[in-house]
Short mmCIF file of C-alpha atoms in Angstrom, two decimals:
data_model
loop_
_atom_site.label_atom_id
_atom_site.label_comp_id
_atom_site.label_asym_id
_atom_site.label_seq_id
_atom_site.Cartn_x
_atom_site.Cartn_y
_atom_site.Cartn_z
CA UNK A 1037 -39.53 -75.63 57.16
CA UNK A 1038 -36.56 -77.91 58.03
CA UNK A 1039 -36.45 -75.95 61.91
CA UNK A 1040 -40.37 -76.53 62.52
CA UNK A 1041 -39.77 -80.10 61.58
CA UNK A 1042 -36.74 -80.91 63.64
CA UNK A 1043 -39.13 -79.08 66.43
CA UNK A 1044 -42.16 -80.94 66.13
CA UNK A 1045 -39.94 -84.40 66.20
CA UNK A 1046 -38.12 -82.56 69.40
CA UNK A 1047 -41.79 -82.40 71.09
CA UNK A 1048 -42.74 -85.61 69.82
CA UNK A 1049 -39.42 -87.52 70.95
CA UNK A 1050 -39.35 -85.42 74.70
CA UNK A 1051 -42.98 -86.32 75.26
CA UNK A 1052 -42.76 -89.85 75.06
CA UNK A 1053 -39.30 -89.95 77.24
CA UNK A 1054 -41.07 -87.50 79.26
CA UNK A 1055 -43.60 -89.99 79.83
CA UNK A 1056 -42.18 -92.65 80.02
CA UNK A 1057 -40.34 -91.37 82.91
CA UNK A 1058 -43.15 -90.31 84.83
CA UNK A 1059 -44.35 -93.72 85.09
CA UNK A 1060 -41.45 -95.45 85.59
CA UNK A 1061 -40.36 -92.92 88.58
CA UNK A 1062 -44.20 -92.76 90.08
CA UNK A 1063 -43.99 -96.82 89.89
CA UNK A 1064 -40.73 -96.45 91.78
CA UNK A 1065 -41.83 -94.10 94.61
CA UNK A 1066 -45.18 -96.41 94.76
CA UNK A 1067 -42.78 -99.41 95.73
CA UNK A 1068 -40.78 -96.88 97.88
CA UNK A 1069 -44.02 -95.83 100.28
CA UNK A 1070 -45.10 -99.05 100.07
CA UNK A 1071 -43.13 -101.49 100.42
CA UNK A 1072 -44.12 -105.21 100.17
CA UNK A 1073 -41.38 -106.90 103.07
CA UNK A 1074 -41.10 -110.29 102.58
CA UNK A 1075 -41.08 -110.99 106.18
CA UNK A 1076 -44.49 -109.90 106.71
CA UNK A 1077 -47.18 -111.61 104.64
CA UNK A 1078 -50.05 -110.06 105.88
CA UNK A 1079 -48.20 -106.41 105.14
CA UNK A 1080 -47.24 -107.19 101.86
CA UNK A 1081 -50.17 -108.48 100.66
CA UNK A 1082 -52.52 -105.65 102.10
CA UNK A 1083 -49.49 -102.99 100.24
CA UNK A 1084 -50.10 -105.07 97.03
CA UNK A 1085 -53.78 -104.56 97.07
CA UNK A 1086 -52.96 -100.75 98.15
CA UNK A 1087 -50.39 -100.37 94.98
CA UNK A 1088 -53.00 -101.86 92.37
CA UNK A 1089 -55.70 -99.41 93.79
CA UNK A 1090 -53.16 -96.23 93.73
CA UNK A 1091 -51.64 -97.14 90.37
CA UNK A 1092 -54.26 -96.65 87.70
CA UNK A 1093 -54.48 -93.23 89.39
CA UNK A 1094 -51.10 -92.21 89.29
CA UNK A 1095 -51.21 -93.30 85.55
CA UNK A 1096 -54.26 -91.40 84.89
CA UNK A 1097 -53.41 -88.14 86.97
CA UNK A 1098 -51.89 -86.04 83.91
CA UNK A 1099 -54.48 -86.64 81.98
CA UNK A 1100 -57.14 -86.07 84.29
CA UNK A 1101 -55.13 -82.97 85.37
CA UNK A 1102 -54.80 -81.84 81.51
CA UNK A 1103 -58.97 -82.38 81.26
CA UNK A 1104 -59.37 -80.53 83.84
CA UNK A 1105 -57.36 -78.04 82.99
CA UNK A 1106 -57.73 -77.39 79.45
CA UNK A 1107 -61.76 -78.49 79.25
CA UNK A 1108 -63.43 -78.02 82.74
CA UNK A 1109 -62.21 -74.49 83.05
CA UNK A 1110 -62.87 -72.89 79.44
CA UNK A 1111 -66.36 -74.61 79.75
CA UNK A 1112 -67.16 -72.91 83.44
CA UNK A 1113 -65.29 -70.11 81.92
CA UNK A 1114 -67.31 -69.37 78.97
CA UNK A 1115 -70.63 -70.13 80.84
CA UNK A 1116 -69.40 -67.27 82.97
CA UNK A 1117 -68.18 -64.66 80.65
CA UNK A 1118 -71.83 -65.06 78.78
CA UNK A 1119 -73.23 -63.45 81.05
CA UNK A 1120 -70.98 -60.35 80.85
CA UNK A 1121 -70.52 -57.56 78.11
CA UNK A 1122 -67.61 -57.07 75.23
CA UNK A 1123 -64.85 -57.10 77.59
CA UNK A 1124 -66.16 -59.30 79.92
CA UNK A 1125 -65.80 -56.23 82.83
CA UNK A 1126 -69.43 -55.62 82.81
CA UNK A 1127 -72.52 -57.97 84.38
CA UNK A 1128 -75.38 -57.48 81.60
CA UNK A 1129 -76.98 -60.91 82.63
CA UNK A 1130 -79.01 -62.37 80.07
CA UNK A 1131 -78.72 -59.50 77.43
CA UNK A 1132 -76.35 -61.46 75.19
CA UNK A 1133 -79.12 -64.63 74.71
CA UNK A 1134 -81.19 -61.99 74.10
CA UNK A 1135 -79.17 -60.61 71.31
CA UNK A 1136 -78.79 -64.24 69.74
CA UNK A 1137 -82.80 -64.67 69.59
CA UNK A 1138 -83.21 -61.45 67.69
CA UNK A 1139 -79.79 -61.43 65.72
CA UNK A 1140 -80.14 -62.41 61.94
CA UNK A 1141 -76.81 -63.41 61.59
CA UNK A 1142 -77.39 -65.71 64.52
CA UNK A 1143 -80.44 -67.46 62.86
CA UNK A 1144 -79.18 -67.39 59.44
CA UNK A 1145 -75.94 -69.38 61.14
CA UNK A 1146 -78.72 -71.62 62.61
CA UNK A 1147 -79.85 -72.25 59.38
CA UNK A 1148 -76.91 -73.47 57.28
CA UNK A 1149 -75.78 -75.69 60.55
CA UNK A 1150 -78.61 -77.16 60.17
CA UNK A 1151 -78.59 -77.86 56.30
CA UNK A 1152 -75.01 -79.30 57.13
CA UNK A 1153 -76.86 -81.45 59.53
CA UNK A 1154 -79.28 -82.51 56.94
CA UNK A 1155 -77.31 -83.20 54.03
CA UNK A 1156 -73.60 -84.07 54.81
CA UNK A 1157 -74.26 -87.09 57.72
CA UNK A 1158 -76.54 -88.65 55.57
CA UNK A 1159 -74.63 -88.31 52.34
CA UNK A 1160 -71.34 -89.39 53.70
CA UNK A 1161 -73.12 -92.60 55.10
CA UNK A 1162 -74.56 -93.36 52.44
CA UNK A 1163 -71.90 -93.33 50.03
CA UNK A 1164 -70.07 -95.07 52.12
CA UNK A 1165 -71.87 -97.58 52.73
CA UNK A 1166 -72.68 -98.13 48.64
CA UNK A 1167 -68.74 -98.04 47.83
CA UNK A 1168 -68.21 -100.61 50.76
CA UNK A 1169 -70.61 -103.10 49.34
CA UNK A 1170 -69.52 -102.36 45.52
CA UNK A 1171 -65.95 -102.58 46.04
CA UNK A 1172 -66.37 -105.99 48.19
CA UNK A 1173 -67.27 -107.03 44.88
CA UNK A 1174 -64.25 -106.36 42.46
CA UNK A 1175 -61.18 -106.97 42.07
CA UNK A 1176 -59.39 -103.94 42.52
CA UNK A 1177 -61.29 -103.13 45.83
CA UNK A 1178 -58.72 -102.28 47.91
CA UNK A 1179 -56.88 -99.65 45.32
CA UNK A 1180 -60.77 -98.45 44.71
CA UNK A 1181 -60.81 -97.89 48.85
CA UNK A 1182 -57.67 -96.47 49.42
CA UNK A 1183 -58.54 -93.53 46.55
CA UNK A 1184 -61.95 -93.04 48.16
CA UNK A 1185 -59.97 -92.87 51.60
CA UNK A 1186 -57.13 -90.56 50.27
CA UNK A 1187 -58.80 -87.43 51.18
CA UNK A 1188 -58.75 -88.01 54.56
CA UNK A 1189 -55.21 -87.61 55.15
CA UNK A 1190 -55.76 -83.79 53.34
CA UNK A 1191 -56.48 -81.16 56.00
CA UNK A 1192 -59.62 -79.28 55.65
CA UNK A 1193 -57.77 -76.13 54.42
CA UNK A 1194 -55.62 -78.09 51.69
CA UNK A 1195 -58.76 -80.03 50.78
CA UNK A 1196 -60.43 -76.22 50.69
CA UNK A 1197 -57.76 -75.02 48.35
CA UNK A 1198 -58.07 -77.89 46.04
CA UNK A 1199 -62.00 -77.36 45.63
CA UNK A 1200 -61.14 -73.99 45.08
CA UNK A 1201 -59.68 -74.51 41.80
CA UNK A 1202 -62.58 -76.31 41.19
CA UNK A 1203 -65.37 -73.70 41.25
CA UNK A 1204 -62.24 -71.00 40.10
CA UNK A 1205 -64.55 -68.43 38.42
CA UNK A 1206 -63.00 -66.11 35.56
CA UNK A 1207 -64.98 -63.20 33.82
CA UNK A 1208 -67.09 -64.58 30.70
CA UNK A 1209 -64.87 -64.39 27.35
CA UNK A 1210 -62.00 -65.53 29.85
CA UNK A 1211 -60.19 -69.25 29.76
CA UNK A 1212 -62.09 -71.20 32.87
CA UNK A 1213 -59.01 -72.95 34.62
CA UNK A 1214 -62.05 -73.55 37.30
CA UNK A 1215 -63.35 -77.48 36.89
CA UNK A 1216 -66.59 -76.88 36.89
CA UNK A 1217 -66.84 -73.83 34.77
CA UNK A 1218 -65.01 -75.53 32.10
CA UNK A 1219 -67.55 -78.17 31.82
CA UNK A 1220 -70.31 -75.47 31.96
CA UNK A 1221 -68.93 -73.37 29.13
CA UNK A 1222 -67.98 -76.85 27.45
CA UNK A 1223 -71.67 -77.32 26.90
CA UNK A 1224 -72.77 -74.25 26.28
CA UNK A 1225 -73.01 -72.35 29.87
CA UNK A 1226 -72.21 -69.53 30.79
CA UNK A 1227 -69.73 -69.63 33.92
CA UNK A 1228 -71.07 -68.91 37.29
CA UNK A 1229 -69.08 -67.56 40.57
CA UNK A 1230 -70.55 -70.68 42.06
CA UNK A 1231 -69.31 -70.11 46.14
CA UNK A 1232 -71.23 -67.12 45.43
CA UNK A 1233 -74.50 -68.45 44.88
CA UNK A 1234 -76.77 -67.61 47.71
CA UNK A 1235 -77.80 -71.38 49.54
CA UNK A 1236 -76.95 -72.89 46.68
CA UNK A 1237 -72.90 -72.36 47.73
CA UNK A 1238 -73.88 -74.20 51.00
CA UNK A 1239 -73.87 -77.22 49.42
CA UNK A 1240 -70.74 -76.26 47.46
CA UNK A 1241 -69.25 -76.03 50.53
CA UNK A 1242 -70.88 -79.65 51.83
CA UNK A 1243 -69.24 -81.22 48.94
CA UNK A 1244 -66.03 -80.87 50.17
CA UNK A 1245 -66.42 -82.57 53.95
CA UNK A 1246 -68.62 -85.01 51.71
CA UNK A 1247 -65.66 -86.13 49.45
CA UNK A 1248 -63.42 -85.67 52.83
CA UNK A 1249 -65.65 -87.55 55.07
CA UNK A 1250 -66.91 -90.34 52.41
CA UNK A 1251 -63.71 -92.50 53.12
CA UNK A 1252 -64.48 -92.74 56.91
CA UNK A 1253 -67.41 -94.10 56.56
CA UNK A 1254 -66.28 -96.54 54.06
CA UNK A 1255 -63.58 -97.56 55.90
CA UNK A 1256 -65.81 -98.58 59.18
CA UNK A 1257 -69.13 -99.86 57.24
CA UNK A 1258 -66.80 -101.97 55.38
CA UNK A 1259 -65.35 -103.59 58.39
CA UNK A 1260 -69.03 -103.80 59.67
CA UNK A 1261 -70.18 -105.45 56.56
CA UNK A 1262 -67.72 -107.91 57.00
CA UNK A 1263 -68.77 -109.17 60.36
CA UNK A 1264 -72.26 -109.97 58.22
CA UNK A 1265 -72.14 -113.98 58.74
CA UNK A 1266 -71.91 -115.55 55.16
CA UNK A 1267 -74.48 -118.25 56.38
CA UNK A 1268 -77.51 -115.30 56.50
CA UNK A 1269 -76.28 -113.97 52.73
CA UNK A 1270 -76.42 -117.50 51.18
CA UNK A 1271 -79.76 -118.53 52.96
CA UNK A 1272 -81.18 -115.43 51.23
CA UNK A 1273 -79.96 -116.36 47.73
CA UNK A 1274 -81.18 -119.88 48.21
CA UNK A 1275 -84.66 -117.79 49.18
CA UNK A 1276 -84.42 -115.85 46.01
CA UNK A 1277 -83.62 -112.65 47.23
CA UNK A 1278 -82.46 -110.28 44.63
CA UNK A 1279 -79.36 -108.47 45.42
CA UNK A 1280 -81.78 -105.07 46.53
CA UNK A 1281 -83.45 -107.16 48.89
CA UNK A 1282 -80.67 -108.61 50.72
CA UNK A 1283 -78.85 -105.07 50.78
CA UNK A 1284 -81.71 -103.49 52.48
CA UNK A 1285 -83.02 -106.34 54.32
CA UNK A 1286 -79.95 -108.33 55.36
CA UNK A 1287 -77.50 -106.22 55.48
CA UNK A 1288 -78.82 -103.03 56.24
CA UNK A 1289 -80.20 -104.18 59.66
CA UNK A 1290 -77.44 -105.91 61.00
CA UNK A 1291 -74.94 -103.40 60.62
CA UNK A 1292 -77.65 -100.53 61.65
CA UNK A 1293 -75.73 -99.82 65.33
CA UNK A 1294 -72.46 -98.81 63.31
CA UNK A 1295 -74.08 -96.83 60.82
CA UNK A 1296 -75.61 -94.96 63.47
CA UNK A 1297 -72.44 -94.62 64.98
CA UNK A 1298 -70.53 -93.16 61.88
CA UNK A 1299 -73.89 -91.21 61.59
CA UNK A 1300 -73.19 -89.32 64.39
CA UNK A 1301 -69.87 -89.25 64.62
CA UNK A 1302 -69.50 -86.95 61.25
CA UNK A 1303 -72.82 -85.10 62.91
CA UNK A 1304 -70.19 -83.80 65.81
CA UNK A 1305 -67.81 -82.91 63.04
CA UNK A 1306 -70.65 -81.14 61.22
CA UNK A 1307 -71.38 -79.21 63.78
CA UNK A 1308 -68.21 -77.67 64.83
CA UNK A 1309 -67.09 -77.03 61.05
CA UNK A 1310 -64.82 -74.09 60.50
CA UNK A 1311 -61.85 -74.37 58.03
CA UNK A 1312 -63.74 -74.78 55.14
CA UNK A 1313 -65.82 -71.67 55.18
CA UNK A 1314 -63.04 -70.01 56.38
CA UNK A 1315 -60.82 -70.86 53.65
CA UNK A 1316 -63.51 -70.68 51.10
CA UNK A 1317 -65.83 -67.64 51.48
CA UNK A 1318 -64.62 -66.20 55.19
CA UNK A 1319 -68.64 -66.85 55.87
CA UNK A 1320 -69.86 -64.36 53.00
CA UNK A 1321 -72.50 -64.47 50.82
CA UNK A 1322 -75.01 -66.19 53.56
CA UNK A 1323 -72.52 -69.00 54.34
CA UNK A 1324 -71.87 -68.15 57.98
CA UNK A 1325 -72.10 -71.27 60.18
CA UNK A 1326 -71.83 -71.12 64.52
CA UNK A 1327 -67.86 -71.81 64.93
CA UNK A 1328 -67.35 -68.90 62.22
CA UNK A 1329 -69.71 -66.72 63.38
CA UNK A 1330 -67.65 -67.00 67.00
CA UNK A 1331 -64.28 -66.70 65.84
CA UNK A 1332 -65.72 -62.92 64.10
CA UNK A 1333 -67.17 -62.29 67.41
CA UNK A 1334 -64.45 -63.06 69.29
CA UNK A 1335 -61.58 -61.92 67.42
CA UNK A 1336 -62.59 -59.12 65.09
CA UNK A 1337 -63.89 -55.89 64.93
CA UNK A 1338 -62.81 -55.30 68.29
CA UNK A 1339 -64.13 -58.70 70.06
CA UNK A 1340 -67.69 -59.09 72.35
CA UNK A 1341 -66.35 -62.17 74.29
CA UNK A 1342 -69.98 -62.41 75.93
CA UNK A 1343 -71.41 -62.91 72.75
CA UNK A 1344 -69.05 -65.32 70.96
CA UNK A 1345 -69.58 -66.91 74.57
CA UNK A 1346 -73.03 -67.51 74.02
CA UNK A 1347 -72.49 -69.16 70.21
CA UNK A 1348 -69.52 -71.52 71.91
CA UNK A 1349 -72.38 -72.82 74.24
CA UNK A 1350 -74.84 -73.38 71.61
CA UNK A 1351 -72.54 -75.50 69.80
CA UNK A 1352 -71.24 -77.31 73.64
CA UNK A 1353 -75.21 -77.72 73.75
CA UNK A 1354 -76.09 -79.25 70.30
CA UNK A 1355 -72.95 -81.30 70.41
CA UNK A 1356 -73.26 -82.71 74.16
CA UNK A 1357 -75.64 -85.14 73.77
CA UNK A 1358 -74.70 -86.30 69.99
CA UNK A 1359 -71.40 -87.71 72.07
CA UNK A 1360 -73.24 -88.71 74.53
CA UNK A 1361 -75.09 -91.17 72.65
CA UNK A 1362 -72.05 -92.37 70.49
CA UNK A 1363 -70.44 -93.38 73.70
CA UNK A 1364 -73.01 -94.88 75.23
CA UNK A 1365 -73.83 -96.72 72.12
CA UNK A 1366 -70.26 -98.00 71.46
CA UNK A 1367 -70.55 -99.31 74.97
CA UNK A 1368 -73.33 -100.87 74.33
CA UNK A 1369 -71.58 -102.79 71.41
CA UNK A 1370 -68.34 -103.30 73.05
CA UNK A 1371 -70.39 -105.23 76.02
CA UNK A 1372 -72.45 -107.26 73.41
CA UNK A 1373 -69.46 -108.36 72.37
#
């Protein structure tokens, strides 16, 4: 524990130097080539102009280089290897799309992605949005938001673990150290393998990104609700709104771009979700979703890298144009302001 930690502050500490001494040296040899001589005006000026067109590049090369590198090439990569067999040796053209059409695992991934999509956006933003406007309104706010925020500083497999003690299932007769079963056989129940439930454990699942995700959106729709001028809230009082009213018709509407943008910005997350039915039912029980369904493609029972090929650019395709519109719409703000 103590080596991987002195190593990850090693990589942290030599990238930064590392850095920093690429810029300083590339600002160096920039002055070097071209040289601003103070007995030439017209030279100087026009190397000036040269270095301030030159520099943002030279800044921006690694990166660029590094994007290139590490997301230009697996993307024309993959597109590629779909179109070739299990070991990526042999051309079978479109044969792997149609495998996806016709597999049921395919569809039944599909499927839950898609109640993911439904459910887990939508109740993230909502209650975050309700315990940004409730906890504007007491005291103890701020300790309310940092608990709701807490879980986002768990990873998805710790958070995973914890839930799992949650819906711990032990045979009937048996103590329930399990949350949930407790209160079950509390009142009566009896106690139910719950991750095994067929679509019910879907949203079993949801409920942890939900209680992960939940202090995002807080966080953000709070600061959002907070640029709400106090004039329009007090006008609407005066009016004789009720407090309803003026949440759905006042506030609602003028922070509608951010929630949108929170809205989609879990969506992406959605979409590529892995860890948690990983960690929690390795996809069994009809709670396979696209990025697990690749990974068992890819990496087990022998591997069919034109087929997990095809799944990666499903989710490239349903995610592309989600980020699309979140930049273009956080553009959109950042000009309007």
């Amino acid at each position: 524990m103590a080596s991987q930690i002195i190593s990850a502050v090693g990589v942290m500490v030599v990238g930064v130097f590392a850095c920093a001494l690429y810029y300083w040296l590339s600002d160096k040899i920039l002055q070097v080539v071209l040289p601003t001589p103070s007995g030439d005006v017209q030279l100087a000026s026009r190397n000036l102009n040269r270095r301030a067109v030159i520099r943002p590049w030279l800044f921006l090369g690694p990166a660029l280089l590094l994007l290139g590198v590490y997301l230009v090439y697996p993307v024309v990569a993959t597109v590629i290897l779909s179109f070739y067999g299990r070991s990526g040796d042999v051309f079978v053209g479109l044969a792997n799309y149609r495998w996806a059409i016709s597999d049921a695992g395919f569809r039944q991934s599909i499927f839950n992605n898609f109640l993911w999509l439904l459910v887990v956006p939508a109740a993230c933003t909502f209650l975050g949005l309700v315990i940004a406007v409730l906890t504007d309104r007491i005291w103890w706010g701020n300790i309310a938001k940092s608990l709701v925020f807490m879980p986002m500083a768990i990873s998805f497999v710790g958070a995973s673990v914890i839930w799992k003690f949650i819906y711990e299932y032990r045979g009937a007769g048996e103590t329930q150290i399990g949350l949930l079963n407790a209160i079950v056989t509390f009142f009566g129940g009896d106690p139910q393998v719950w991750i095994a439930l067929p679509f019910w454990n879907n949203f079993f699942l949801m409920a942890i990104l939900i209680w992960i995700q939940t202090g995002f959106a807080m966080v953000i729709l709070s600061a959002a609700l907070r640029g709400i001028p106090e004039e329009t809230i007090e006008a609407a009082v005066i009016d004789g709104a009720s407090g309803w009213q003026i949440f759905w018709k006042i506030m609602v509407p003028q922070i509608w771009s951010t929630i949108a943008v929170v809205w989609t910005t879990i969506t992406i997350l959605v979409l590529k979700v892995f860890d948690i039915v990983l960690t929690m039912t390795n996809g069994q029980w009809d709670t396979m979703v696209l990025a697990n369904l690749m990974f068992d493609w890819m990496f087990r029972g022998g591997g069919d890298s034109g087929r997990s090929a095809v799944i990666a650019l499903v989710i490239m395709a349903a995610v592309t144009p989600i980020m699309v519109w979140n930049i273009r719409q956080a553009n959109r703000e950042s000009e309007g302001h």
